[in-house]
Every structure is written in structure tokens, then in C-alpha cells.
PDB file of C-alpha atoms and ligand atoms in Angstrom:
ATOM      1  CA  UNK A 242     -12.588  12.128  -0.340  1.00 91.00           C
ATOM      2  CA  UNK A 243     -14.537  15.410   0.809  1.00 92.00           C
ATOM      3  CA  UNK A 244     -13.124  15.923   4.236  1.00 92.00           C
ATOM      4  CA  UNK A 245     -14.146  19.459   5.645  1.00 92.00           C
ATOM      5  CA  UNK A 246     -10.029  20.387   5.882  1.00 91.00           C
ATOM      6  CA  UNK A 247     -10.232  20.489   2.096  1.00 92.00           C
ATOM      7  CA  UNK A 248      -9.696  23.375   0.207  1.00 93.00           C
ATOM      8  CA  UNK A 249     -12.566  24.216  -1.630  1.00 94.00           C
ATOM      9  CA  UNK A 250     -13.905  23.483  -5.078  1.00 95.00           C
ATOM     10  CA  UNK A 251     -11.638  24.495  -7.737  1.00 93.00           C
ATOM     11  CA  UNK A 252      -9.157  26.157  -5.528  1.00 92.00           C
ATOM     12  CA  UNK A 253      -7.946  22.692  -4.387  1.00 92.00           C
ATOM     13  CA  UNK A 254      -5.205  21.247  -6.680  1.00 90.00           C
ATOM     14  CA  UNK A 255      -6.996  17.660  -5.730  1.00 92.00           C
ATOM     15  CA  UNK A 256     -10.607  18.969  -7.708  1.00 94.00           C
ATOM     16  CA  UNK A 257      -8.027  20.304 -10.725  1.00 93.00           C
ATOM     17  CA  UNK A 258      -6.522  17.000 -11.305  1.00 91.00           C
ATOM     18  CA  UNK A 259     -10.088  15.188 -10.549  1.00 90.00           C
ATOM     19  CA  UNK A 260     -11.248  17.429 -13.743  1.00 92.00           C
ATOM     20  CA  UNK A 261      -8.137  16.751 -15.817  1.00 91.00           C
ATOM     21  CA  UNK A 262      -8.617  13.269 -15.602  1.00 83.00           C
ATOM     22  CA  UNK A 263     -12.104  12.895 -15.899  1.00 82.00           C
ATOM     23  CA  UNK A 264     -14.112  15.401 -18.707  1.00 82.00           C
ATOM     24  CA  UNK A 265     -17.289  14.094 -16.730  1.00 85.00           C
ATOM     25  CA  UNK A 266     -16.591  15.296 -13.247  1.00 86.00           C
ATOM     26  CA  UNK A 267     -18.461  18.306 -11.893  1.00 91.00           C
ATOM     27  CA  UNK A 268     -16.572  20.359  -9.489  1.00 94.00           C
ATOM     28  CA  UNK A 269     -18.929  21.999  -6.916  1.00 95.00           C
ATOM     29  CA  UNK A 270     -17.806  25.536  -5.791  1.00 96.00           C
ATOM     30  CA  UNK A 271     -18.857  25.415  -2.368  1.00 96.00           C
ATOM     31  CA  UNK A 272     -17.204  21.714  -1.463  1.00 96.00           C
ATOM     32  CA  UNK A 273     -14.054  20.624  -0.216  1.00 96.00           C
ATOM     33  CA  UNK A 274     -11.948  18.529  -2.576  1.00 95.00           C
ATOM     34  CA  UNK A 275      -9.272  17.107   0.467  1.00 94.00           C
ATOM     35  CA  UNK A 276      -7.869  13.501  -0.479  1.00 94.00           C
ATOM     36  CA  UNK A 277      -7.276  12.380  -4.305  1.00 93.00           C
ATOM     37  CA  UNK A 278      -6.470   8.191  -3.695  1.00 92.00           C
ATOM     38  CA  UNK A 279      -5.441   6.052  -6.466  1.00 92.00           C
ATOM     39  CA  UNK A 280      -5.179   2.308  -5.318  1.00 93.00           C
ATOM     40  CA  UNK A 281      -7.039  -0.825  -4.048  1.00 93.00           C
ATOM     41  CA  UNK A 282      -8.997   1.141  -1.112  1.00 88.00           C
ATOM     42  CA  UNK A 283     -12.582  -0.859  -0.440  1.00 83.00           C
ATOM     43  CA  UNK A 284     -13.438   2.789   0.293  1.00 85.00           C
ATOM     44  CA  UNK A 285     -11.793   4.076  -3.313  1.00 88.00           C
ATOM     45  CA  UNK A 286     -10.951   1.165  -5.539  1.00 93.00           C
ATOM     46  CA  UNK A 287      -9.224   3.115  -8.608  1.00 92.00           C
ATOM     47  CA  UNK A 288     -11.527   2.856 -11.840  1.00 91.00           C
ATOM     48  CA  UNK A 289     -10.174   1.366 -14.834  1.00 92.00           C
ATOM     49  CA  UNK A 290     -12.109   3.333 -17.992  1.00 87.00           C
ATOM     50  CA  UNK A 291     -10.335   1.773 -20.679  1.00 89.00           C
ATOM     51  CA  UNK A 292     -13.258  -0.598 -21.991  1.00 91.00           C
ATOM     52  CA  UNK A 293     -10.222  -3.168 -24.033  1.00 95.00           C
ATOM     53  CA  UNK A 294      -9.507  -4.499 -20.447  1.00 94.00           C
ATOM     54  CA  UNK A 295     -12.368  -6.212 -19.020  1.00 94.00           C
ATOM     55  CA  UNK A 296     -11.917  -5.612 -15.088  1.00 94.00           C
ATOM     56  CA  UNK A 297     -13.534  -2.370 -13.789  1.00 94.00           C
ATOM     57  CA  UNK A 298     -11.129  -1.478 -10.719  1.00 96.00           C
ATOM     58  CA  UNK A 299      -8.101  -1.681 -10.006  1.00 96.00           C
ATOM     59  CA  UNK A 300      -8.264  -4.585  -7.440  1.00 95.00           C
ATOM     60  CA  UNK A 301     -10.190  -6.659  -9.699  1.00 96.00           C
ATOM     61  CA  UNK A 302      -7.353  -6.269 -12.133  1.00 97.00           C
ATOM     62  CA  UNK A 303      -4.530  -6.519  -9.672  1.00 96.00           C
ATOM     63  CA  UNK A 304      -6.197 -10.228  -8.318  1.00 96.00           C
ATOM     64  CA  UNK A 305      -6.308 -11.754 -11.972  1.00 96.00           C
ATOM     65  CA  UNK A 306      -2.780 -10.410 -12.657  1.00 96.00           C
ATOM     66  CA  UNK A 307      -1.190 -11.181  -9.593  1.00 95.00           C
ATOM     67  CA  UNK A 308       2.429 -11.227 -11.250  1.00 94.00           C
ATOM     68  CA  UNK A 309       2.048  -7.893 -11.751  1.00 94.00           C
ATOM     69  CA  UNK A 310       2.853  -6.918  -7.672  1.00 95.00           C
ATOM     70  CA  UNK A 311       6.508  -8.473  -8.153  1.00 95.00           C
ATOM     71  CA  UNK A 312       7.132 -12.214  -6.161  1.00 94.00           C
ATOM     72  CA  UNK A 313       8.095 -10.300  -2.883  1.00 94.00           C
ATOM     73  CA  UNK A 314       5.021  -7.962  -2.219  1.00 92.00           C
ATOM     74  CA  UNK A 315       2.775 -10.789  -3.470  1.00 94.00           C
ATOM     75  CA  UNK A 316       3.877 -13.484  -0.794  1.00 94.00           C
ATOM     76  CA  UNK A 317       3.937 -10.402   1.975  1.00 88.00           C
ATOM     77  CA  UNK A 318       0.665  -9.037   1.179  1.00 87.00           C
ATOM     78  CA  UNK A 319      -1.366 -12.190  -0.020  1.00 89.00           C
ATOM     79  CA  UNK A 320      -1.415 -10.389  -2.997  1.00 93.00           C
ATOM     80  CA  UNK A 321      -2.974  -7.023  -1.902  1.00 91.00           C
ATOM     81  CA  UNK A 322      -1.455  -3.849  -2.967  1.00 92.00           C
ATOM     82  CA  UNK A 323      -0.003  -2.450  -0.168  1.00 87.00           C
ATOM     83  CA  UNK A 324       0.252   1.221  -1.040  1.00 88.00           C
ATOM     84  CA  UNK A 325      -2.370   3.719  -1.194  1.00 90.00           C
ATOM     85  CA  UNK A 326      -1.232   6.968  -3.110  1.00 92.00           C
ATOM     86  CA  UNK A 327      -2.936  10.022  -2.156  1.00 92.00           C
ATOM     87  CA  UNK A 328      -2.982  13.862  -3.057  1.00 92.00           C
ATOM     88  CA  UNK A 329      -4.033  15.897  -0.653  1.00 92.00           C
ATOM     89  CA  UNK A 330      -5.267  19.576  -0.283  1.00 91.00           C
ATOM     90  CA  UNK A 331      -4.839  21.075   3.173  1.00 91.00           C
ATOM     91  CA  UNK A 332      -7.519  24.223   4.239  1.00 90.00           C
ATOM     92  CA  UNK A 333      -7.416  23.759   7.734  1.00 91.00           C
ATOM     93  CA  UNK A 334      -4.873  21.624   9.586  1.00 91.00           C
ATOM     94  CA  UNK A 335      -5.583  18.254  10.157  1.00 90.00           C
ATOM     95  CA  UNK A 336      -5.449  16.279  13.578  1.00 91.00           C
ATOM     96  CA  UNK A 337      -2.527  15.025  15.154  1.00 94.00           C
ATOM     97  CA  UNK A 338      -1.822  11.474  14.724  1.00 92.00           C
ATOM     98  CA  UNK A 339       0.268   8.675  15.298  1.00 92.00           C
ATOM     99  CA  UNK A 340      -0.187   5.035  13.191  1.00 91.00           C
ATOM    100  CA  UNK A 341       0.580   1.689  15.119  1.00 91.00           C
ATOM    101  CA  UNK A 342       3.455  -0.690  13.945  1.00 91.00           C
ATOM    102  CA  UNK A 343       2.104  -3.560  12.222  1.00 88.00           C
ATOM    103  CA  UNK A 344       2.093  -5.638  15.348  1.00 92.00           C
ATOM    104  CA  UNK A 345      -0.210  -3.331  17.493  1.00 92.00           C
ATOM    105  CA  UNK A 346      -2.464  -2.607  14.374  1.00 90.00           C
ATOM    106  CA  UNK A 347      -3.191  -6.474  14.274  1.00 91.00           C
ATOM    107  CA  UNK A 348      -3.926  -6.824  18.065  1.00 94.00           C
ATOM    108  CA  UNK A 349      -6.377  -3.741  17.774  1.00 93.00           C
ATOM    109  CA  UNK A 350      -7.969  -4.818  14.788  1.00 92.00           C
ATOM    110  CA  UNK A 351      -8.850  -8.218  16.456  1.00 94.00           C
ATOM    111  CA  UNK A 352     -10.054  -6.271  19.835  1.00 95.00           C
ATOM    112  CA  UNK A 353     -12.013  -3.389  18.201  1.00 93.00           C
ATOM    113  CA  UNK A 354     -12.592  -4.053  14.352  1.00 91.00           C
ATOM    114  CA  UNK A 355     -15.222  -0.814  14.507  1.00 91.00           C
ATOM    115  CA  UNK A 356     -12.513   1.443  15.481  1.00 89.00           C
ATOM    116  CA  UNK A 357      -9.718  -0.309  13.771  1.00 86.00           C
ATOM    117  CA  UNK A 358     -11.048  -1.579  10.226  1.00 81.00           C
ATOM    118  CA  UNK A 359      -7.401  -1.541   8.945  1.00 79.00           C
ATOM    119  CA  UNK A 360      -4.954  -4.723  10.148  1.00 81.00           C
ATOM    120  CA  UNK A 361      -1.880  -2.949   8.741  1.00 81.00           C
ATOM    121  CA  UNK A 362       0.309  -0.716  10.009  1.00 83.00           C
ATOM    122  CA  UNK A 363       0.868   2.757   8.082  1.00 84.00           C
ATOM    123  CA  UNK A 364       3.849   4.318   7.438  1.00 88.00           C
ATOM    124  CA  UNK A 365       3.729   7.708   5.897  1.00 90.00           C
ATOM    125  CA  UNK A 366       5.958   9.209   3.073  1.00 91.00           C
ATOM    126  CA  UNK A 367       4.917  13.096   2.414  1.00 90.00           C
ATOM    127  CA  UNK A 368       6.267  14.973  -0.684  1.00 91.00           C
ATOM    128  CA  UNK A 369       5.544  18.527  -1.113  1.00 90.00           C
ATOM    129  CA  UNK A 370       4.296  19.661  -4.227  1.00 88.00           C
ATOM    130  CA  UNK A 371       3.673  23.387  -3.163  1.00 86.00           C
ATOM    131  CA  UNK A 372       5.115  24.997   0.114  1.00 88.00           C
ATOM    132  CA  UNK A 373       3.837  22.956   2.689  1.00 88.00           C
ATOM    133  CA  UNK A 374       4.006  22.847   7.090  1.00 91.00           C
ATOM    134  CA  UNK A 375       3.639  20.049   9.056  1.00 93.00           C
ATOM    135  CA  UNK A 376       4.274  18.757  12.707  1.00 95.00           C
ATOM    136  CA  UNK A 377       6.918  15.253  12.482  1.00 94.00           C
ATOM    137  CA  UNK A 378       7.968  13.633  15.753  1.00 95.00           C
ATOM    138  CA  UNK A 379       8.752  15.214  19.453  1.00 96.00           C
ATOM    139  CA  UNK A 380      11.642  18.160  19.589  1.00 96.00           C
ATOM    140  CA  UNK A 381      14.762  17.485  21.552  1.00 96.00           C
ATOM    141  CA  UNK A 382      13.552  17.611  25.023  1.00 96.00           C
ATOM    142  CA  UNK A 383      16.095  20.746  25.510  1.00 94.00           C
ATOM    143  CA  UNK A 384      13.911  22.733  22.643  1.00 92.00           C
ATOM    144  CA  UNK A 385      10.738  21.985  24.744  1.00 92.00           C
ATOM    145  CA  UNK A 386      12.492  23.065  28.300  1.00 91.00           C
ATOM    146  CA  UNK A 387      13.505  25.706  26.135  1.00 87.00           C
ATOM    147  CA  UNK A 388       9.985  26.920  25.286  1.00 85.00           C
ATOM    148  CA  UNK A 389       8.478  25.809  28.547  1.00 84.00           C
ATOM    149  CA  UNK A 390      10.704  28.217  30.319  1.00 82.00           C
ATOM    150  CA  UNK A 391      10.210  31.172  28.128  1.00 78.00           C
ATOM    151  CA  UNK A 392       6.447  30.295  28.657  1.00 64.00           C
ATOM    152  CA  UNK A 393       5.243  30.273  25.122  1.00 53.00           C
ATOM    153  CA  UNK A 394       2.683  32.020  24.482  1.00 54.00           C
ATOM    154  CA  UNK A 395       4.192  35.450  25.902  1.00 62.00           C
ATOM    155  CA  UNK A 396       5.486  36.001  22.776  1.00 65.00           C
ATOM    156  CA  UNK A 397       3.031  36.482  20.146  1.00 66.00           C
ATOM    157  CA  UNK A 398       5.572  37.907  17.595  1.00 69.00           C
ATOM    158  CA  UNK A 399       7.726  34.866  16.398  1.00 76.00           C
ATOM    159  CA  UNK A 400       6.124  32.842  13.914  1.00 79.00           C
ATOM    160  CA  UNK A 401       5.010  30.142  16.807  1.00 85.00           C
ATOM    161  CA  UNK A 402       3.282  32.215  18.083  1.00 85.00           C
ATOM    162  CA  UNK A 403       1.482  33.821  14.989  1.00 87.00           C
ATOM    163  CA  UNK A 404       1.078  30.227  14.185  1.00 90.00           C
ATOM    164  CA  UNK A 405      -0.400  29.430  17.965  1.00 90.00           C
ATOM    165  CA  UNK A 406      -2.838  32.039  17.216  1.00 90.00           C
ATOM    166  CA  UNK A 407      -4.511  31.215  14.072  1.00 91.00           C
ATOM    167  CA  UNK A 408      -4.437  27.330  14.699  1.00 93.00           C
ATOM    168  CA  UNK A 409      -6.394  28.930  18.371  1.00 92.00           C
ATOM    169  CA  UNK A 410      -8.318  30.666  15.786  1.00 93.00           C
ATOM    170  CA  UNK A 411      -9.568  27.464  13.784  1.00 92.00           C
ATOM    171  CA  UNK A 412      -9.815  25.334  16.355  1.00 93.00           C
ATOM    172  CA  UNK A 413     -10.856  27.617  19.731  1.00 95.00           C
ATOM    173  CA  UNK A 414     -10.189  26.158  22.740  1.00 94.00           C
ATOM    174  CA  UNK A 415      -8.161  22.907  21.638  1.00 94.00           C
ATOM    175  CA  UNK A 416      -5.488  21.958  23.569  1.00 93.00           C
ATOM    176  CA  UNK A 417      -3.546  20.073  20.726  1.00 93.00           C
ATOM    177  CA  UNK A 418      -2.805  23.804  19.266  1.00 93.00           C
ATOM    178  CA  UNK A 419       0.266  23.858  22.309  1.00 91.00           C
ATOM    179  CA  UNK A 420       1.633  20.705  19.898  1.00 94.00           C
ATOM    180  CA  UNK A 421       3.456  23.100  17.918  1.00 93.00           C
ATOM    181  CA  UNK A 422       5.788  23.803  21.075  1.00 92.00           C
ATOM    182  CA  UNK A 423       6.304  19.919  21.129  1.00 95.00           C
ATOM    183  CA  UNK A 424       6.854  18.492  18.001  1.00 96.00           C
ATOM    184  CA  UNK A 425       9.428  19.313  15.021  1.00 95.00           C
ATOM    185  CA  UNK A 426       7.498  22.009  12.811  1.00 94.00           C
ATOM    186  CA  UNK A 427       8.844  21.884   9.001  1.00 92.00           C
ATOM    187  CA  UNK A 428       8.365  23.655   5.959  1.00 92.00           C
ATOM    188  CA  UNK A 429       8.898  21.475   2.728  1.00 92.00           C
ATOM    189  CA  UNK A 430       9.925  23.112  -0.274  1.00 92.00           C
ATOM    190  CA  UNK A 431       8.328  21.465  -3.348  1.00 91.00           C
ATOM    191  CA  UNK A 432       9.921  18.587  -3.750  1.00 91.00           C
ATOM    192  CA  UNK A 433      11.172  17.685  -0.248  1.00 93.00           C
ATOM    193  CA  UNK A 434       9.969  14.841   1.613  1.00 92.00           C
ATOM    194  CA  UNK A 435       9.249  13.939   5.288  1.00 91.00           C
ATOM    195  CA  UNK A 436       9.167  10.489   6.179  1.00 91.00           C
ATOM    196  CA  UNK A 437       6.814   9.453   9.052  1.00 91.00           C
ATOM    197  CA  UNK A 438       7.368   6.152  10.686  1.00 91.00           C
ATOM    198  CA  UNK A 439       4.944   3.645  13.079  1.00 90.00           C
ATOM    199  CA  UNK A 440       4.236   5.928  16.275  1.00 91.00           C
ATOM    200  CA  UNK A 441       5.654   9.126  15.154  1.00 94.00           C
ATOM    201  CA  UNK A 442       3.016  11.704  15.973  1.00 95.00           C
ATOM    202  CA  UNK A 443       2.563  14.105  13.412  1.00 95.00           C
ATOM    203  CA  UNK A 444      -0.162  16.307  11.750  1.00 94.00           C
ATOM    204  CA  UNK A 445      -0.580  18.124   8.207  1.00 92.00           C
ATOM    205  CA  UNK A 446      -0.839  21.981   8.718  1.00 91.00           C
ATOM    206  CA  UNK A 447      -0.661  23.685   5.374  1.00 85.00           C
ATOM    207  CA  UNK A 448      -0.516  23.134   1.775  1.00 76.00           C
ATOM    208  CA  UNK A 449      -0.329  20.072  -0.818  1.00 68.00           C
ATOM    209  CA  UNK A 450       1.572  17.503   0.101  1.00 64.00           C
ATOM    210  CA  UNK A 451       0.790  13.702  -1.890  1.00 66.00           C
ATOM    211  CA  UNK A 452       1.742  10.571   0.262  1.00 68.00           C
ATOM    212  CA  UNK A 453       2.340   6.706  -0.132  1.00 61.00           C
ATOM    213  CA  UNK A 454       1.151   4.754   2.704  1.00 60.00           C
TER     214      UNK A 454
HETATM  215 ZN1   ZN B 121      -0.640  10.059   9.005  1.00 56.61          ZN
END
């Protein structure tokens, strides 16, 4: 997926993975390569290149090999693969998001399918491949109060001040830049992970995690 926030050309881990798995892939050095998907999502159903296998995509293969899911997953998710594996390569921060739980996702999908094409919840697990910075869940109230009392923004020398200036440069006038004072700021080392449950606000700022949902 070539979202605008992705790293550009072969600077992107995503582009390099694409090239390493497909000798015919042409990497455009002026285009962003944001997300690599592996799963059965309609906008990116994994292709099967092995011509000894009659099915051409992973969703076709799973449809005809239902036992591969295991009985529990098969019954709970009506024979569909409930995970999407992604690799992200982030150049500029993503929007702040929160995903609904299953009950609310079904309701929203019924009410406005054009805005909520997916009736499923999307708990996420993000694992850092390279050092990675993100926001996850609200800070303890005392921390938020302390930030407000010391008038965040007067001190531009600390790491929050520096980050605020950087975010504001990338998204001028965006009030969401102040989210760093309300949400936990995490820096993950390679191999570390964070779990994002339903309703937990989060944003990916920098780096290249991979995640499952
Ligand atoms: Zn998310």
C-alpha cells in the first residue's frame, strides 16, 4: 500500500521486502512504500505464485482448505482468516486512531457501511523491527495535570518540546500534535512489542514495526 506517510523508494523496508520476494517488482524511487500486507483482505489478497497449487490467491486456498484454520477459528470467523499481517515503514506520523470493539464495529458497519466497510474489531499487536516511536493509550491523569500546569510548550528543550516542534512542522496547525502530552509516548527497541486493544487511542510516529490484526 503506497500511503503518503510511507518511506520513499528503496529506503523503505517494505519496498526492499517486496523486491526480495518478487524478482519482477519495480521499485519507484519517488513513491512511498508504506505497508506490506500478507493475508486475505479484498484490497490485497496474497497471490500464490507456485503453479503446482491450483488456487491463485490465499483466500481461494483457505476457502478450499478450511481445516488449515483449525476448528475454533473456522467456526468463530465463518471460515475466514481473521488476521492481517503487515509490515509498516513510517516516514511521517500517522493519524491518531482508535478501533471499535466487535459489538460497536458491527453496529457502525450496519449504520454506515461506506465509512465502516469492516464489521470486525481490530486489536493490534505491533512489534518493532527497528527502533520505533508511537503513542499508546492515555497517560495517568497526574502526568497530564503536571504537563498542563507546567504549560506545555514553554519548555521546548525537553524531548516532548522537540517532538512537538517536529510534529508541528509536518502537520502545521494540527491540534493533534498536542496528543503527545495526553497519550503515553513509547519508544520500542527491536523485538519489543505493544498491544492495542479496542478503544485504545494510538498513533505510529516513526520507525518500522510489523503488526497483526
Ligand atoms: Zn490502529
